[in-house]
XYZ file of C-alpha atoms in Angstrom:
602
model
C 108.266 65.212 116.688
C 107.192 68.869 115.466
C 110.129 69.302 113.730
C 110.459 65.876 111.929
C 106.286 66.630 111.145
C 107.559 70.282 109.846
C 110.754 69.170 107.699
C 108.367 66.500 105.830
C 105.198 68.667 105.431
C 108.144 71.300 103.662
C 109.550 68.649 101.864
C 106.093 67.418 100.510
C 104.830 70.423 99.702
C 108.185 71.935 97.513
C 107.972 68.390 95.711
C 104.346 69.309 94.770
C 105.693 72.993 93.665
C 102.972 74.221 96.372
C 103.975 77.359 97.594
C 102.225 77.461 101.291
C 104.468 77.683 104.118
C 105.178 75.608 107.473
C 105.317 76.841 111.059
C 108.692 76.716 111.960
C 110.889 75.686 115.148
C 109.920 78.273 117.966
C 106.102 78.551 116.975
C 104.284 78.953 119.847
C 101.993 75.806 120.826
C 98.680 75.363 121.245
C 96.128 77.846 123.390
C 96.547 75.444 126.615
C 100.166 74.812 127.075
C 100.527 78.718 128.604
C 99.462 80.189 131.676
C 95.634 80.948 130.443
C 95.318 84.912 130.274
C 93.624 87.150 132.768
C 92.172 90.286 132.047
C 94.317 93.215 132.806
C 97.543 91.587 132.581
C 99.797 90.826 129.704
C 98.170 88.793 127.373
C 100.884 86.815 124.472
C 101.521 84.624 121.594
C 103.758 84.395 119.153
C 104.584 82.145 116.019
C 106.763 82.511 112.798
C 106.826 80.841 108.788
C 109.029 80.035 106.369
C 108.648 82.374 103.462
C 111.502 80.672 101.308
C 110.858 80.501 97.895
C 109.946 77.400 96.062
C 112.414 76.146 93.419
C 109.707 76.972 90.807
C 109.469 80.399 92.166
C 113.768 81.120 91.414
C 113.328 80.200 88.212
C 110.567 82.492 87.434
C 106.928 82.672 87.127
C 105.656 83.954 83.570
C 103.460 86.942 84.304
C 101.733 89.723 81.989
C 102.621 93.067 81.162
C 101.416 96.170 79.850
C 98.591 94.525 78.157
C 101.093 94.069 75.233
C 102.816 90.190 76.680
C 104.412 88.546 79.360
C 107.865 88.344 81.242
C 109.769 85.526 83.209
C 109.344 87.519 86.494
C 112.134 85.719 88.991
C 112.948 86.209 92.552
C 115.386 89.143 92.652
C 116.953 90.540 96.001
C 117.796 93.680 97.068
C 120.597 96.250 97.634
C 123.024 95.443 94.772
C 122.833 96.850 91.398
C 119.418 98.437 89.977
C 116.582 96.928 87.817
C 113.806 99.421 87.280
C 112.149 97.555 84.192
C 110.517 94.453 86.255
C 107.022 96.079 84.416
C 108.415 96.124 80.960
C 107.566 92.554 78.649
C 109.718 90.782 76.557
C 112.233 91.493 75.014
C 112.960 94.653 77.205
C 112.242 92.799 80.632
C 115.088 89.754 79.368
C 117.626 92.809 80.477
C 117.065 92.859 83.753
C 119.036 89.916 85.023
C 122.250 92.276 83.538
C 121.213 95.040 85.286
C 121.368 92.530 88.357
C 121.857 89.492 89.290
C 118.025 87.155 90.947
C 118.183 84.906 93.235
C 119.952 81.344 92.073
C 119.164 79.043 94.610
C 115.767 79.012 97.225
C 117.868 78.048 100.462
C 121.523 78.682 102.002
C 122.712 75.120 103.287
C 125.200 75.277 106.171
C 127.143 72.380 106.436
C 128.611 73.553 110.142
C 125.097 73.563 111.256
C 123.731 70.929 109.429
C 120.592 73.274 108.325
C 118.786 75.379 106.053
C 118.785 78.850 106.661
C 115.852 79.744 105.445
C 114.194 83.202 105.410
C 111.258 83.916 107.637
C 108.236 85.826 108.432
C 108.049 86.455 112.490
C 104.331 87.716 114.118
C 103.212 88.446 117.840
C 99.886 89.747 118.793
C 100.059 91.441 122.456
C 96.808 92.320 124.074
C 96.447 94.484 127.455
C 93.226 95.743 128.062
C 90.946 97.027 125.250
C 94.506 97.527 122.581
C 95.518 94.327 120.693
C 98.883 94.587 118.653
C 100.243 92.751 115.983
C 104.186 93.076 115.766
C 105.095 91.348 112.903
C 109.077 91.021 110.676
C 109.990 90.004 107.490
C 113.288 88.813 106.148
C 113.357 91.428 103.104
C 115.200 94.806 102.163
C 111.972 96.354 102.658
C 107.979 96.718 101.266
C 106.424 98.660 99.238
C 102.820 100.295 100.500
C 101.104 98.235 98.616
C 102.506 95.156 99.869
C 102.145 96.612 103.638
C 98.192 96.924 102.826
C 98.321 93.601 101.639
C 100.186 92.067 104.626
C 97.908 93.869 106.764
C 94.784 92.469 105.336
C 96.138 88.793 105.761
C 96.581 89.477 109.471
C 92.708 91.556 109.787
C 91.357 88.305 107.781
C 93.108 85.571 109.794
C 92.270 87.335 113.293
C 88.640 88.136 112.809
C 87.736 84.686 111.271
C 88.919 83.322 115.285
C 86.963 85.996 116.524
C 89.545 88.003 117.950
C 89.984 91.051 115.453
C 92.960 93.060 115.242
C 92.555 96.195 113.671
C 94.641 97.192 110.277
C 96.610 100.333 111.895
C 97.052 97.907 114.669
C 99.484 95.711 112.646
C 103.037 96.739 113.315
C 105.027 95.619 110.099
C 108.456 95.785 109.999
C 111.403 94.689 107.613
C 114.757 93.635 108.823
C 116.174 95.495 105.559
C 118.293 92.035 104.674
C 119.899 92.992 101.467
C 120.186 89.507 100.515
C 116.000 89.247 101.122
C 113.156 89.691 98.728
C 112.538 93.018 96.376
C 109.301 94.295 97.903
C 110.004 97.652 96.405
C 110.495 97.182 92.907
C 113.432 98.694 92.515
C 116.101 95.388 91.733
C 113.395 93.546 89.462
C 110.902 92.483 91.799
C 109.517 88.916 92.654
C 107.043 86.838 91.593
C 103.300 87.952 92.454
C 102.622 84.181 92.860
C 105.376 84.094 95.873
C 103.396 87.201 97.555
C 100.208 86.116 97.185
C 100.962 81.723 98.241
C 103.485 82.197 100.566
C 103.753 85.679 102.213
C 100.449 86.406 102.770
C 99.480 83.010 103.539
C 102.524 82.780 105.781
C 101.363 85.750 107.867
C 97.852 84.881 108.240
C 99.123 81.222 109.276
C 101.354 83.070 111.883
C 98.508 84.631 113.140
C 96.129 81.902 113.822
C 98.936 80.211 115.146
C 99.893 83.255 117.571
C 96.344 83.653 118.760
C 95.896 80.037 119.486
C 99.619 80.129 121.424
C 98.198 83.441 123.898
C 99.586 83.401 127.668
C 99.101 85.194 130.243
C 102.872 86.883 130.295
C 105.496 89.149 132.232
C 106.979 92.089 130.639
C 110.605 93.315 130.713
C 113.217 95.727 129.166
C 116.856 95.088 128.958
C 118.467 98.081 126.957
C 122.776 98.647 126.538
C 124.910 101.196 124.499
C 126.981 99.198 122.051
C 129.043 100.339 118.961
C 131.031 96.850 118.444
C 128.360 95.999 115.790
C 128.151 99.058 113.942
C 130.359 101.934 111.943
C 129.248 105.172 110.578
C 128.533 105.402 106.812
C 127.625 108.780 105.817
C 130.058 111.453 104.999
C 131.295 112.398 107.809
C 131.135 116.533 108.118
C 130.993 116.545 111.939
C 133.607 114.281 113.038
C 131.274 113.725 116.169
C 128.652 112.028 114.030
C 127.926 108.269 114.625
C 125.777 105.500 114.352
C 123.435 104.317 116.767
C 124.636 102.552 119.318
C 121.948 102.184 121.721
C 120.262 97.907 122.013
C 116.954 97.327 123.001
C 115.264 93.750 123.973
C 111.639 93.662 124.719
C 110.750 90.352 126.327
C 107.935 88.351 127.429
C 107.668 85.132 129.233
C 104.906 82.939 130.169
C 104.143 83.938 134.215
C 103.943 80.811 135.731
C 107.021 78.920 134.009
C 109.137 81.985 133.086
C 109.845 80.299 129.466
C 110.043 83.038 126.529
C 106.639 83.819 124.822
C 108.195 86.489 122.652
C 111.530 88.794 122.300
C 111.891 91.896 120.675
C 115.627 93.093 119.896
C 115.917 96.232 118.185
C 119.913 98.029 116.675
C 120.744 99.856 113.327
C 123.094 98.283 111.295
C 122.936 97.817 107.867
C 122.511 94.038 106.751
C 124.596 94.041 104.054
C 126.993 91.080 104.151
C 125.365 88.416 101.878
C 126.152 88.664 98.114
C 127.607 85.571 97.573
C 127.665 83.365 94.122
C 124.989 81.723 93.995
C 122.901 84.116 95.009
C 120.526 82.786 97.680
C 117.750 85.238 99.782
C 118.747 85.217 103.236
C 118.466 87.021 106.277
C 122.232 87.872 106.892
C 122.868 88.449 110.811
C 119.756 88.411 111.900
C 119.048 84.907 110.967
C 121.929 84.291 114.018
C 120.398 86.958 116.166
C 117.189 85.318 116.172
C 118.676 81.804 116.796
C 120.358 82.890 119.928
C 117.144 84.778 121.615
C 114.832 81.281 120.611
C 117.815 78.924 122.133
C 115.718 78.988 125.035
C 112.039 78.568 123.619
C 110.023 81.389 122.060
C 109.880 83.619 119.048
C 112.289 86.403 118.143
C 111.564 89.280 116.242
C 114.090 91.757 114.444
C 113.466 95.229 114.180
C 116.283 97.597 112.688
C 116.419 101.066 114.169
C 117.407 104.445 112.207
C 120.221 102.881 109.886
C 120.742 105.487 107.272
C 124.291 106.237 108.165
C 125.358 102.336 110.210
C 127.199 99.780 108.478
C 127.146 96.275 109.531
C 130.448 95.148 111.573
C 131.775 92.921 114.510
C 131.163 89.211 115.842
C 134.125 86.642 116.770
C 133.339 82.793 115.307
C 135.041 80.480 117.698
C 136.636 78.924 114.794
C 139.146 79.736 112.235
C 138.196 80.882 108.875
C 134.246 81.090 108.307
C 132.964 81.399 105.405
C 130.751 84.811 104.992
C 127.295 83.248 105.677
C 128.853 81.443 108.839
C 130.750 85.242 109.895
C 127.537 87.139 109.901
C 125.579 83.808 112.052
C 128.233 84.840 114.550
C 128.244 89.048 114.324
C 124.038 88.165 115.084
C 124.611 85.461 117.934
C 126.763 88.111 119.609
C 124.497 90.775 119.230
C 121.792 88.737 120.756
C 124.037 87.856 123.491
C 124.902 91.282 124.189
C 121.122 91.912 124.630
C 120.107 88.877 126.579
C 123.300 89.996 129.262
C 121.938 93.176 129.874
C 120.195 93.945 133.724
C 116.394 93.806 132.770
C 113.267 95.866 134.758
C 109.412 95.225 134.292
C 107.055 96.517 132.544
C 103.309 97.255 133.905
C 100.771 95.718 132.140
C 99.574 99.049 130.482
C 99.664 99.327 126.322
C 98.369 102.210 124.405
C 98.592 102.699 120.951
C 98.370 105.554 118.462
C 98.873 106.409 114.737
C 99.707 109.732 112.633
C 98.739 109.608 109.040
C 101.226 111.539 107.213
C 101.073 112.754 103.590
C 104.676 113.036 101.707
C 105.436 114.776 98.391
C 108.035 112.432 96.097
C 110.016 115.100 94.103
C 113.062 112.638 93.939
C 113.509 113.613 90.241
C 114.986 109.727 90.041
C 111.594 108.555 90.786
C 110.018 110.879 88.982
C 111.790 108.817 85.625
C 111.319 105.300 87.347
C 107.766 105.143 88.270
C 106.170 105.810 84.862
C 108.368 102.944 83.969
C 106.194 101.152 85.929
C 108.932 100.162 88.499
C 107.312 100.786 91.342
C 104.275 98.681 89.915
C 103.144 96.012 92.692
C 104.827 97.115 95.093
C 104.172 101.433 95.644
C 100.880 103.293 94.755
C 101.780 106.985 94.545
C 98.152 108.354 93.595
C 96.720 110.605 96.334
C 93.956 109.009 98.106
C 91.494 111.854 97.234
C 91.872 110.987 94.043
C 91.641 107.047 94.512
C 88.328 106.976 96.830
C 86.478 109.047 93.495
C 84.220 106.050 92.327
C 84.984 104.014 89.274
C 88.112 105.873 88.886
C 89.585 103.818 91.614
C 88.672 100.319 90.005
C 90.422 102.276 86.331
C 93.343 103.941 88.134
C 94.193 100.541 89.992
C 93.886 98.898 86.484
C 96.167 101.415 85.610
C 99.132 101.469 88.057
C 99.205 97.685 88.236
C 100.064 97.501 84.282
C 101.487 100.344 82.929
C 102.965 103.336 85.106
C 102.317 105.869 87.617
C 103.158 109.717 87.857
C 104.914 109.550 91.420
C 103.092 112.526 93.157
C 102.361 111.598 97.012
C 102.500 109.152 99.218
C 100.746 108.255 102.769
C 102.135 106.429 105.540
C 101.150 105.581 109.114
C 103.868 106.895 111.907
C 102.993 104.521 115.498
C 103.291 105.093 118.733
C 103.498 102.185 121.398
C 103.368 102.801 124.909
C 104.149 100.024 127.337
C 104.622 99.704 131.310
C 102.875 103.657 131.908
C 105.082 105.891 133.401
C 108.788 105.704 133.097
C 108.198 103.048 130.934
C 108.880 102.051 127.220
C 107.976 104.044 124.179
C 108.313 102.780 120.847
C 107.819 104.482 117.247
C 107.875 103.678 114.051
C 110.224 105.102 111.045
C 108.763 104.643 107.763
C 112.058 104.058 106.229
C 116.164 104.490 107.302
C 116.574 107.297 108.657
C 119.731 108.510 110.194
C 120.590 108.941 114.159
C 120.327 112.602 113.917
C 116.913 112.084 112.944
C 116.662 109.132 115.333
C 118.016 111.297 118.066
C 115.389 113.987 117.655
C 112.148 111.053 118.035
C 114.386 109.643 120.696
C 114.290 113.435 122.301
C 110.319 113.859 121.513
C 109.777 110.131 123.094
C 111.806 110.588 126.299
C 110.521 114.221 127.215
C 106.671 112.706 127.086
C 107.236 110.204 129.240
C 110.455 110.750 131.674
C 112.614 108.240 132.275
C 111.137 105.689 129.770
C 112.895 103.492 127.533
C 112.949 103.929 123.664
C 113.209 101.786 120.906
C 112.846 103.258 117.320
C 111.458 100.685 115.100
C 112.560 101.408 111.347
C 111.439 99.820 107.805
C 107.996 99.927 109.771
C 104.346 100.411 108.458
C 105.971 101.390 105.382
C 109.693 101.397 103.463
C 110.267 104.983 101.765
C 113.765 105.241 101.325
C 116.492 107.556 103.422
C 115.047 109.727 105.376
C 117.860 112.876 106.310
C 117.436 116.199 108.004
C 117.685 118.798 105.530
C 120.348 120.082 107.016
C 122.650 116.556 105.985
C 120.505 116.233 102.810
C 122.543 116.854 100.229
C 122.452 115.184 95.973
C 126.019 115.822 95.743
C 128.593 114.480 97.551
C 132.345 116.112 97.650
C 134.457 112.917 98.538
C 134.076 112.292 95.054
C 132.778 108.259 96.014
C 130.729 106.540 93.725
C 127.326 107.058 96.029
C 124.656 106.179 93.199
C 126.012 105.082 89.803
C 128.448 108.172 89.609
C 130.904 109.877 91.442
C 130.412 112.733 93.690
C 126.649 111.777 94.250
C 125.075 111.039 97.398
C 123.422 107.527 97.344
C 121.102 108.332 100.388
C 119.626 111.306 98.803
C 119.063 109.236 95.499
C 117.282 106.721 96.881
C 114.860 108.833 99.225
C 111.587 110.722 97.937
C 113.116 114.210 98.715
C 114.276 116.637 101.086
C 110.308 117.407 102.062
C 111.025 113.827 104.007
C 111.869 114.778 107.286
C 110.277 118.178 107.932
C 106.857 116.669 107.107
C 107.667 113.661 109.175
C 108.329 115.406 112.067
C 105.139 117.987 111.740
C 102.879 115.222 110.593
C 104.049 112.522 112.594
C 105.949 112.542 115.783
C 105.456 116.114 116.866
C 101.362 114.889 116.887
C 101.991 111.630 118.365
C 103.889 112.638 121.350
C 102.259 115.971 121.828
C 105.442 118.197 121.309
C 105.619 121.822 121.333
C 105.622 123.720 118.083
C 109.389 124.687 118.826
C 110.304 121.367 118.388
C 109.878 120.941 114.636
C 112.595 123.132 114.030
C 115.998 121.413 113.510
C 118.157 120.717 115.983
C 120.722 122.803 114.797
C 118.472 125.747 114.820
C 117.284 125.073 117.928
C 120.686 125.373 119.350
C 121.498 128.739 118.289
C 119.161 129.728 121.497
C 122.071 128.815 123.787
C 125.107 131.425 123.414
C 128.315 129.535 122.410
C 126.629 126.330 121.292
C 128.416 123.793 118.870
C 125.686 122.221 117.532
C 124.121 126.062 116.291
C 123.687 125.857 112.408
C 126.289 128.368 112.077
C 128.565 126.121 113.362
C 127.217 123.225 110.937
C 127.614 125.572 107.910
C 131.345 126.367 108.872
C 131.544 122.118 109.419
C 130.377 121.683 105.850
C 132.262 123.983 104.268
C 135.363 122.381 105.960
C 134.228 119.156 104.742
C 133.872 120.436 101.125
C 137.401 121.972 101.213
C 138.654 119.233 102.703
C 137.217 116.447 100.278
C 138.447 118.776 97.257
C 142.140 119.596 98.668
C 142.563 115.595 98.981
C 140.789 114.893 95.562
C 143.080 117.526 93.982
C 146.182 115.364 95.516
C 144.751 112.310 94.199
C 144.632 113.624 90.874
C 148.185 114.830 90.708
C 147.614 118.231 90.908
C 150.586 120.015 92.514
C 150.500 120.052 96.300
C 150.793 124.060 96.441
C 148.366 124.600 94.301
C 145.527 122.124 96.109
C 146.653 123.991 99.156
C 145.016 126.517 98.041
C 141.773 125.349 99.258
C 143.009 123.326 102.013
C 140.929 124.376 105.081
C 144.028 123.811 107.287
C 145.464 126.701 105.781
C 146.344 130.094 107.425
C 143.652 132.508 106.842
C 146.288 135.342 106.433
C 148.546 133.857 104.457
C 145.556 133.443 101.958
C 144.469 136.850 102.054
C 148.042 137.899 101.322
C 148.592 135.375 98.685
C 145.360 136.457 97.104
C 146.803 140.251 97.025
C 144.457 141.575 99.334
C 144.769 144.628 101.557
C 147.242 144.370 104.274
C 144.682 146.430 106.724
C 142.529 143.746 105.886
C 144.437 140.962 105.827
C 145.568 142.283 109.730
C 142.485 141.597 110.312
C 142.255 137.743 110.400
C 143.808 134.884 113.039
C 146.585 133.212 111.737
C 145.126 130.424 114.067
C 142.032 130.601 112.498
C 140.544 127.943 109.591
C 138.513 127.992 106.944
């Protein structure tokens, strides 16, 4: 009966061009039908929205801009081409739909499944104690600061007017990084203010009441498994050792007295990136299967990629012959859950503790530095520091003035959280405020697991806040020697193009985790420097340098081939040739020349 009730109150309220959503299958039901909660333990509820566009909403909403006239703003998507005029009127703004292609249709229909795949916005709240949480996932590439403070302000509202307040830094907001979901960002044209504002916000703070009212006393439990099946490396690969992560996490509680599922948590990196089908339609590519397999059995799942910077999507089997590409990725997702759900599962103790780093990040990405006066960030980033912002009246004029015309990208703030769950030996979860790669994962992995021994991990990235790639300066590099097209033009790294600067990382890591998780000043030097303490050590920096330069020489030697050069000739800078036989060939001194391996590389 739900469902009929919620397939007619969507259907009634698209025909009206209203743009509130419905609860969903999987919402969590009223306060009474869980175990009621007792202080102490784990205390759960859990409840998700549609978030689809409305019809209206893909065609475009006609907003103002500049002060100077208006522009059809329409639903655009992100991850495939670049649009950085969504603040410019028309005529300028009627380029952007070249530049790439919105959103054509509000819904994916799948005619296997008999269903609309919509896109969704997932919320828990988990309470222990004196520390309420509010996990909560969006279908979308990712969300802009400005966005995440409005999100965050939906939940604070909906919580405190049921008398159960959650605070703001308390609100753990996450995108699954879809790149078939909704520009939150700015960067691929935007979407319409009126879709933020009606159904987002409204969504979440609808999820919330409904999560609140769903609380039950719960058990907690981790089930975590090393698979690779589902993910490939995608960065250039200088140390042939590099990979993507492979580790799977599922957080899960169920109601205590009938063992159903309240709420599950599945965390793994892997790019989304499947969905760019004609029509384009937002969806939530694998995930939207991943999160049908963990609710099969009751409950509400939530998605949270991990450090993804360098893991492209792969994987899944569909029991049937030929699927079409929204129908493969349902399947790579249902396996993925299953993978999860198979794994051997411990408890948790009901102990939660929560804290937060505020950490302040220079943008010197000279891209952004041309984009954001554009105004493309508009909406969706504010990149004025706060000292400047909390100066009275200049606030109410600068907000006036980032929302229509431009900005001058200097810094930018972000929250970095730390959950602890279960106490000792436990789990420990933190937050990446964009993708970062699993070096970088690898080092809050290390910082998590030495402060509390033996605990489980899960890295939650895309969370409280969606800054781009976010690479060790040691891989950080603008130019890249393969010679691939990485942004717009060859032998450019697309990572480093779409991050806010090599400042990322180092500041992260001082800022952020080494605070959070009380780490020793040693550790916020890179890994590769650390290693040079142990005699002999492969991962020492001067290894890495001798890696990249083999990589370089490598990349060239084969471009050289590829562009008909003659073979002895690209030799020439082949790292697989003899170091002697260079010297000699170069006319060098045969004392020195003696001198060098013949086994030996460049």
């Amino acid at each position: 009966m739900f469902r009929i009730g919620a397939t007619l109150s969507l259907a009634m309220l698209a025909g009206c061009h209203n743009s509130v959503p419905v609860e969903g299958d999987g919402a969590a039901g009223p306060g009474g039908a869980g175990t009621p909660c007792e202080a102490g333990d784990w205390c759960v509820g859990a409840a998700k929205a549609i978030v689809s566009p409305t019809q209206e909403q893909i065609d475009g909403v006609e907003e103002s801009r500049l002060f100077l006239g208006t522009k059809l703003q329409q639903f655009n998507l992100g991850g495939y081409g670049i649009n950085p005029i969504q603040n410019l009127p028309n005529p300028f703004a009627q380029l952007g739909p070249s530049l790439t292609q919105p959103a054509q249709e509000r819904v994916h229909h799948s005619d296997r499944y008999r269903e609309d795949e919509h896109t969704w916005l997932r919320l828990a709240v988990v309470e222990q104690g004196e520390t309420r949480v509010a996990f909560v996932t969006l279908d979308a590439i990712g969300a802009g600061n400005l966005i995440q403070d409005g999100l965050r302000a939906a939940v604070v509202e909906a919580s405190c007017a049921l008398e159960w307040c959650i605070a703001a830094d308390h609100v753990v907001f996450g995108q699954t990084h879809t790149h078939a979901g909704a520009d939150l960002q700015g960067l691929w044209g935007g979407v319409p203010q009126q879709w933020i504002t009606d159904v987002l916000y409204a969504g979440a703070a609808q999820a919330t009441r409904a999560a609140i009212a769903g609380r039950a006393r719960a058990n907690a439990s981790l089930g975590q498994g090393i698979n690779s099946d589902f993910n490939n490396y995608r960065r250039p690969q200088v140390n042939p050792a590099d990979d993507a992560d492979p580790a799977v996490s599922l957080l899960r509680f169920e109601d205590s007295r009938s063992r159903r599922p309240i709420l599950q948590i599945l965390q793994y990196a892997a790019h989304p990136t499947s969905i760019d089908e004609d029509p384009r339609v937002p969806h939530a590519d694998y995930v939207y299967g991943a999160m049908k397999e963990l609710e099969r059995l009751g409950g509400v799942g939530l998605y949270y990629n991990g450090p993804i910077a360098d893991a492209s999507p792969r994987g899944g089997q569909c029991a049937f012959t030929e699927p079409d590409p929204y129908e493969s990725v349902r399947c790579r997702g249902h396996d993925l859950a299953a993978f999860a759900l198979r794994q051997p599962r411990r408890a948790l103790a009901p102990q939660l503790a929560l804290r937060n780093a505020n950490v302040i990040l220079p943008v010197t990405n000279p891209l952004f530095a041309v984009a954001a006066p554009l105004g493309a960030f508009n909406r969706y980033y504010d990149f004025t520091p706060r000292e400047i912002t909390s100066i009275p009246v200049l606030h109410e004029i600068l907000g006036t003035v980032t929302t229509q015309i431009g900005q001058v990208p200097m810094t930018a703030e972000t929250l970095v959280t730390r959950i602890s769950m279960g106490g000792a030996g436990g789990l420990e979860m933190a937050t990446i405020p964009g993708e970062a790669t699993n070096t970088f994962g690898q080092f809050i992995r290390g910082l998590a697991e030495g402060a509390n021994p033996g605990s489980g991990v899960m890295l939650l990235g895309l969370t409280q806040n969606s800054f781009g790639y976010i690479l060790p300066e040691e891989e950080f590099s603008y130019i890249d020697a393969s010679g691939d097209t990485g942004f717009l033009i060859p032998f450019t790294g697309y990572e480093e193009f779409v991050s806010m600067g090599p400042l990322t990382a180092p500041l992260l890591r001082l800022q952020g985790y080494l605070p959070l998780f009380d780490a020793s000043p040693i550790e916020y030097l890179p890994a590769n420097l650390r290693a040079c303490t142990a005699p002999g050590s492969g991962d020492c920096i001067i290894s890495d340098i001798a890696l990249q330069l083999e990589y370089v020489q490598t990349q060239f030697a084969q471009n050289c081939l590829d562009a008909g050069a003659p073979a002895a000739f690209c030799g020439l800078i082949d790292p697989k040739l003899p170091v002697t036989s260079l010297c000699s060939l170069l006319s060098l001194s045969p004392a020195i020349c003696g001198l060098l391996n013949d086994d030996e590389s460049l």
